[in-house]
């Protein structure tokens, strides 16, 4: 299998599994005040609305990546893979104090960064930048 | 001609609706977080953590908008209809599930009705367009 396709499929699968798990974990915190977001959602239950939408929107991106990895030319979807992590990655820094105050781990930064680097590697492997330069020269 | 209009109108409406709403909301969330100002000031007062999820969700919605614009320019209508209907179904369902915790609590029932109905109308329009496209 082409490396580019493999990267997109791994990323898509990871996103589907991670976001569905986090939606369930968030739901438990929302309902019972326990788990990863327990402290935050006990005090601010409205916070789950955004998390629910955000996680499931990420699931749809995961399904998209997974589905296109079976197609002929999924190379451009590396950009969707990178773009999908920008807002959650930025949120980790913008809301650093709130995340810290509620005892939520910052491990999300590592996962977002790892997936963006993986997709960036996919961009390089698929020669998109090289082709772009070639077109510009012409 | 009319069939083609439904096809384009549904995609353009989705792009405008999601694009404008997500960008305005992200600006509101940042204004609330950094300067304690904007449209969310009253609604989210004393709940700084609640903004995290909203910011992520609106950021992801805007990524979908960029994707829809790219696909629309490539005339990849079928893909756009499939994903746009899924996104609108998800957001409309989220509005319905959390109706009391959001629109009722913040006394924004009219906005709730308009946005939720628009999400489901767009789901229908995208599915109709998809059916027309598949038939042709």
Coordinates of C-alpha atoms in Angstrom, one line a residue:
Chain A
X1 CA 0.0 0.0 0.0
X2 CA 1.2 3.5 -0.8
X3 CA 2.6 5.3 2.3
X4 CA 0.3 8.3 1.7
X5 CA -2.8 6.1 1.7
X6 CA -1.5 4.2 4.8
X7 CA -1.0 7.5 6.7
X8 CA -4.5 8.7 5.9
X9 CA -6.1 5.4 6.9
X10 CA -4.2 5.3 10.2
X11 CA -5.1 8.9 10.9
X12 CA -8.8 8.3 10.0
X13 CA -9.0 5.2 12.1
X14 CA -7.4 6.9 15.1
X15 CA -9.7 9.9 14.8
X16 CA -12.8 7.7 14.7
X17 CA -11.8 5.6 17.7
X18 CA -10.5 8.5 19.8
X19 CA -13.4 10.9 19.2
X20 CA -16.1 8.3 19.8
X21 CA -14.3 7.2 23.1
X22 CA -14.0 10.9 24.1
X23 CA -17.7 11.5 23.3
X24 CA -18.6 8.6 25.7
X25 CA -16.2 9.8 28.3
X26 CA -17.6 13.3 28.1
X27 CA -21.2 12.0 28.3
X28 CA -20.3 10.1 31.6
X29 CA -18.8 13.4 32.9
X30 CA -21.8 15.4 31.8
X31 CA -24.3 12.9 33.4
X32 CA -22.4 11.8 36.5
X33 CA -19.7 14.4 37.1
X34 CA -17.1 11.7 36.9
X35 CA -14.2 10.9 34.6
X36 CA -11.8 13.1 32.5
X37 CA -14.1 16.2 32.4
X38 CA -15.9 15.4 35.7
X39 CA -14.8 18.6 37.6
X40 CA -15.4 20.9 34.6
X41 CA -18.8 19.5 33.5
X42 CA -20.1 19.3 37.1
X43 CA -19.7 23.1 37.3
X44 CA -20.2 24.0 33.7
X45 CA -22.5 21.3 32.1
X46 CA -23.0 23.6 29.1
X47 CA -19.4 22.9 28.2
X48 CA -20.4 19.4 26.9
X49 CA -22.4 20.9 24.1
X50 CA -19.3 22.2 22.3
X51 CA -17.3 19.1 23.2
X52 CA -20.1 16.9 21.8
X53 CA -20.2 18.8 18.5
X54 CA -16.5 19.1 18.3
X55 CA -15.8 15.5 18.8
X56 CA -18.4 14.3 16.4
X57 CA -17.4 16.8 13.7
X58 CA -13.9 15.3 14.2
X59 CA -15.5 11.8 13.8
X60 CA -16.9 12.9 10.4
X61 CA -13.5 14.0 9.4
X62 CA -12.1 10.7 10.5
X63 CA -14.7 8.8 8.5
X64 CA -13.9 11.0 5.5
X65 CA -10.1 10.2 5.8
X66 CA -10.8 6.5 6.3
X67 CA -13.1 6.4 3.3
X68 CA -10.9 8.3 0.9
X69 CA -7.9 6.1 1.8
X70 CA -9.5 3.4 -0.3
X71 CA -9.7 5.7 -3.3
X72 CA -7.2 6.2 -6.1
X73 CA -5.8 9.6 -5.2
X74 CA -6.3 10.7 -1.6
X75 CA -3.1 12.8 -1.5
X76 CA -4.8 16.2 -1.1
X77 CA -6.7 14.9 2.0
X78 CA -3.5 15.3 4.0
X79 CA -4.4 19.0 4.1
X80 CA -7.8 18.1 5.6
X81 CA -6.0 15.9 8.1
X82 CA -3.7 18.8 9.1
X83 CA -6.5 21.4 9.1
X84 CA -8.7 19.3 11.4
X85 CA -6.2 19.6 14.2
X86 CA -5.6 23.4 14.1
X87 CA -8.6 24.5 16.2
X88 CA -8.3 21.8 18.9
X89 CA -4.5 22.3 19.0
X90 CA -4.8 26.1 19.4
X91 CA -7.6 25.6 22.0
X92 CA -5.1 23.8 24.2
X93 CA -3.0 26.9 24.4
X94 CA -5.7 29.5 24.3
X95 CA -7.6 27.9 27.2
X96 CA -4.4 26.7 29.0
X97 CA -5.5 28.1 32.4
X98 CA -9.0 26.6 32.3
X99 CA -7.7 23.2 31.3
X100 CA -5.1 23.4 34.1
X101 CA -7.7 24.6 36.7
X102 CA -10.0 21.6 36.0
X103 CA -7.1 19.1 36.1
X104 CA -7.6 18.0 32.5
X105 CA -4.3 16.6 31.1
X106 CA -2.4 18.5 28.3
X107 CA -1.7 15.2 26.5
X108 CA -4.0 16.4 23.7
X109 CA -1.2 18.7 22.5
X110 CA 1.0 15.7 21.9
X111 CA -1.7 13.8 19.9
X112 CA -2.7 16.8 17.8
X113 CA 1.0 17.6 17.1
X114 CA 1.8 13.9 16.3
X115 CA -1.1 13.6 13.8
X116 CA -0.2 16.9 12.1
X117 CA 3.5 15.8 11.8
X118 CA 2.3 12.5 10.4
X119 CA 0.1 14.2 7.8
X120 CA 2.9 16.7 6.9
X121 CA 5.1 13.6 6.3
X122 CA 2.3 12.4 4.0
X123 CA 2.4 15.7 2.1
X124 CA 6.1 15.3 1.6
X125 CA 5.8 11.6 0.6
X126 CA 3.1 12.4 -2.0
X127 CA 5.3 14.9 -3.7
X128 CA 2.6 17.6 -3.7
X129 CA 5.1 20.4 -2.8
X130 CA 7.5 19.3 -5.5
X131 CA 4.6 19.3 -8.1
X132 CA 3.5 22.7 -6.9
X133 CA 7.0 24.2 -7.5
X134 CA 7.1 22.6 -10.9
X135 CA 3.8 24.1 -11.8
X136 CA 5.0 27.5 -10.6
X137 CA 8.2 27.4 -12.7
X138 CA 6.1 26.6 -15.7
Chain B
X1 CA -32.1 23.9 -15.0
X2 CA -34.1 23.8 -11.8
X3 CA -32.4 20.6 -10.7
X4 CA -29.0 22.2 -11.1
X5 CA -30.2 25.2 -9.1
X6 CA -31.1 23.0 -6.1
X7 CA -27.7 21.4 -6.3
X8 CA -25.8 24.7 -6.2
X9 CA -28.1 26.5 -3.9
X10 CA -27.9 23.8 -1.2
X11 CA -24.1 23.9 -1.3
X12 CA -23.7 27.7 -1.4
X13 CA -26.3 28.0 1.5
X14 CA -24.4 25.5 3.5
X15 CA -21.1 27.3 3.0
X16 CA -22.6 30.7 3.9
X17 CA -24.5 29.4 6.9
X18 CA -21.7 27.4 8.4
X19 CA -19.0 29.8 7.4
X20 CA -20.7 33.0 8.8
X21 CA -22.0 31.3 11.9
X22 CA -18.7 29.6 12.8
X23 CA -16.5 32.6 12.2
X24 CA -18.8 35.0 14.2
X25 CA -19.0 32.5 17.0
X26 CA -15.2 32.0 17.1
X27 CA -14.7 35.8 17.3
X28 CA -17.3 36.0 20.1
X29 CA -15.6 33.2 22.0
X30 CA -12.1 34.8 21.7
X31 CA -13.6 38.2 22.7
X32 CA -15.2 36.6 25.7
X33 CA -12.1 34.7 26.7
X34 CA -9.5 37.4 26.3
X35 CA -11.5 40.6 27.0
X36 CA -14.7 39.4 28.7
X37 CA -16.7 41.1 25.9
X38 CA -19.0 40.1 23.0
X39 CA -22.3 38.3 22.6
X40 CA -21.4 35.4 24.9
X41 CA -20.6 37.6 27.9
X42 CA -23.9 37.2 29.6
X43 CA -24.5 33.6 28.6
X44 CA -21.2 32.2 29.6
X45 CA -20.4 34.5 32.5
X46 CA -18.7 32.5 35.3
X47 CA -18.2 29.6 33.0
X48 CA -14.8 30.0 31.3
X49 CA -14.3 26.3 30.6
X50 CA -17.5 26.0 28.6
X51 CA -15.9 28.0 25.8
X52 CA -13.2 25.3 25.1
X53 CA -15.6 22.9 23.3
X54 CA -17.5 25.6 21.5
X55 CA -14.2 27.0 20.1
X56 CA -13.1 23.6 18.9
X57 CA -16.5 22.8 17.3
X58 CA -16.7 26.1 15.5
X59 CA -13.1 25.7 14.3
X60 CA -13.9 22.3 12.9
X61 CA -17.0 23.6 11.3
X62 CA -14.9 26.2 9.5
X63 CA -12.5 23.5 8.3
X64 CA -15.5 21.7 6.8
X65 CA -16.5 25.0 5.1
X66 CA -13.0 25.3 3.5
X67 CA -13.4 21.6 2.4
X68 CA -16.8 22.3 0.9
X69 CA -15.5 25.4 -1.0
X70 CA -12.6 23.4 -2.4
X71 CA -14.9 20.5 -3.5
X72 CA -17.5 23.0 -4.9
X73 CA -14.8 24.6 -7.0
X74 CA -13.7 21.1 -8.3
X75 CA -17.4 20.4 -9.1
X76 CA -17.2 17.3 -6.8
X77 CA -20.9 17.8 -5.9
X78 CA -21.7 14.2 -4.7
X79 CA -19.0 14.2 -2.1
X80 CA -20.0 17.7 -0.9
X81 CA -23.7 16.6 -0.5
X82 CA -22.8 13.5 1.4
X83 CA -20.5 15.2 3.9
X84 CA -22.6 18.4 4.2
X85 CA -25.7 16.4 5.0
X86 CA -23.8 14.5 7.7
X87 CA -22.5 17.7 9.2
X88 CA -25.9 19.4 9.2
X89 CA -27.5 16.3 10.6
X90 CA -25.0 16.2 13.4
X91 CA -25.3 19.9 14.3
X92 CA -29.1 19.8 14.1
X93 CA -29.3 16.7 16.3
X94 CA -26.9 18.3 18.8
X95 CA -29.1 21.4 19.0
X96 CA -32.2 19.2 19.6
X97 CA -30.4 17.0 22.3
X98 CA -29.1 20.0 24.2
X99 CA -32.1 22.3 23.6
X100 CA -32.8 23.0 27.3
X101 CA -29.2 23.4 28.3
X102 CA -28.5 25.9 25.6
X103 CA -31.3 27.8 23.9
X104 CA -33.9 27.7 26.7
X105 CA -31.3 28.4 29.4
X106 CA -29.9 31.5 27.6
X107 CA -33.3 32.6 26.4
X108 CA -32.3 32.3 22.7
X109 CA -35.2 30.1 21.6
X110 CA -35.8 32.0 18.3
X111 CA -32.2 31.5 17.3
X112 CA -32.5 27.9 18.3
X113 CA -35.5 27.3 16.1
X114 CA -34.0 29.1 13.1
X115 CA -30.7 27.3 13.3
X116 CA -32.1 23.9 14.0
X117 CA -34.7 24.1 11.2
X118 CA -32.1 25.4 8.8
X119 CA -29.8 22.5 9.6
X120 CA -32.5 19.9 8.9
X121 CA -33.8 21.8 5.8
X122 CA -30.2 21.7 4.5
X123 CA -30.0 18.0 5.3
X124 CA -33.1 17.4 3.1
X125 CA -31.8 19.7 0.3
X126 CA -28.5 17.9 0.2
X127 CA -30.1 14.5 0.2
X128 CA -32.5 15.6 -2.6
X129 CA -29.6 17.0 -4.6
X130 CA -27.7 13.8 -4.1
X131 CA -30.6 11.7 -5.3
X132 CA -31.0 13.9 -8.4
X133 CA -27.2 13.7 -9.1
X134 CA -27.2 9.9 -8.8
X135 CA -30.2 9.6 -11.1
X136 CA -28.5 11.6 -13.8

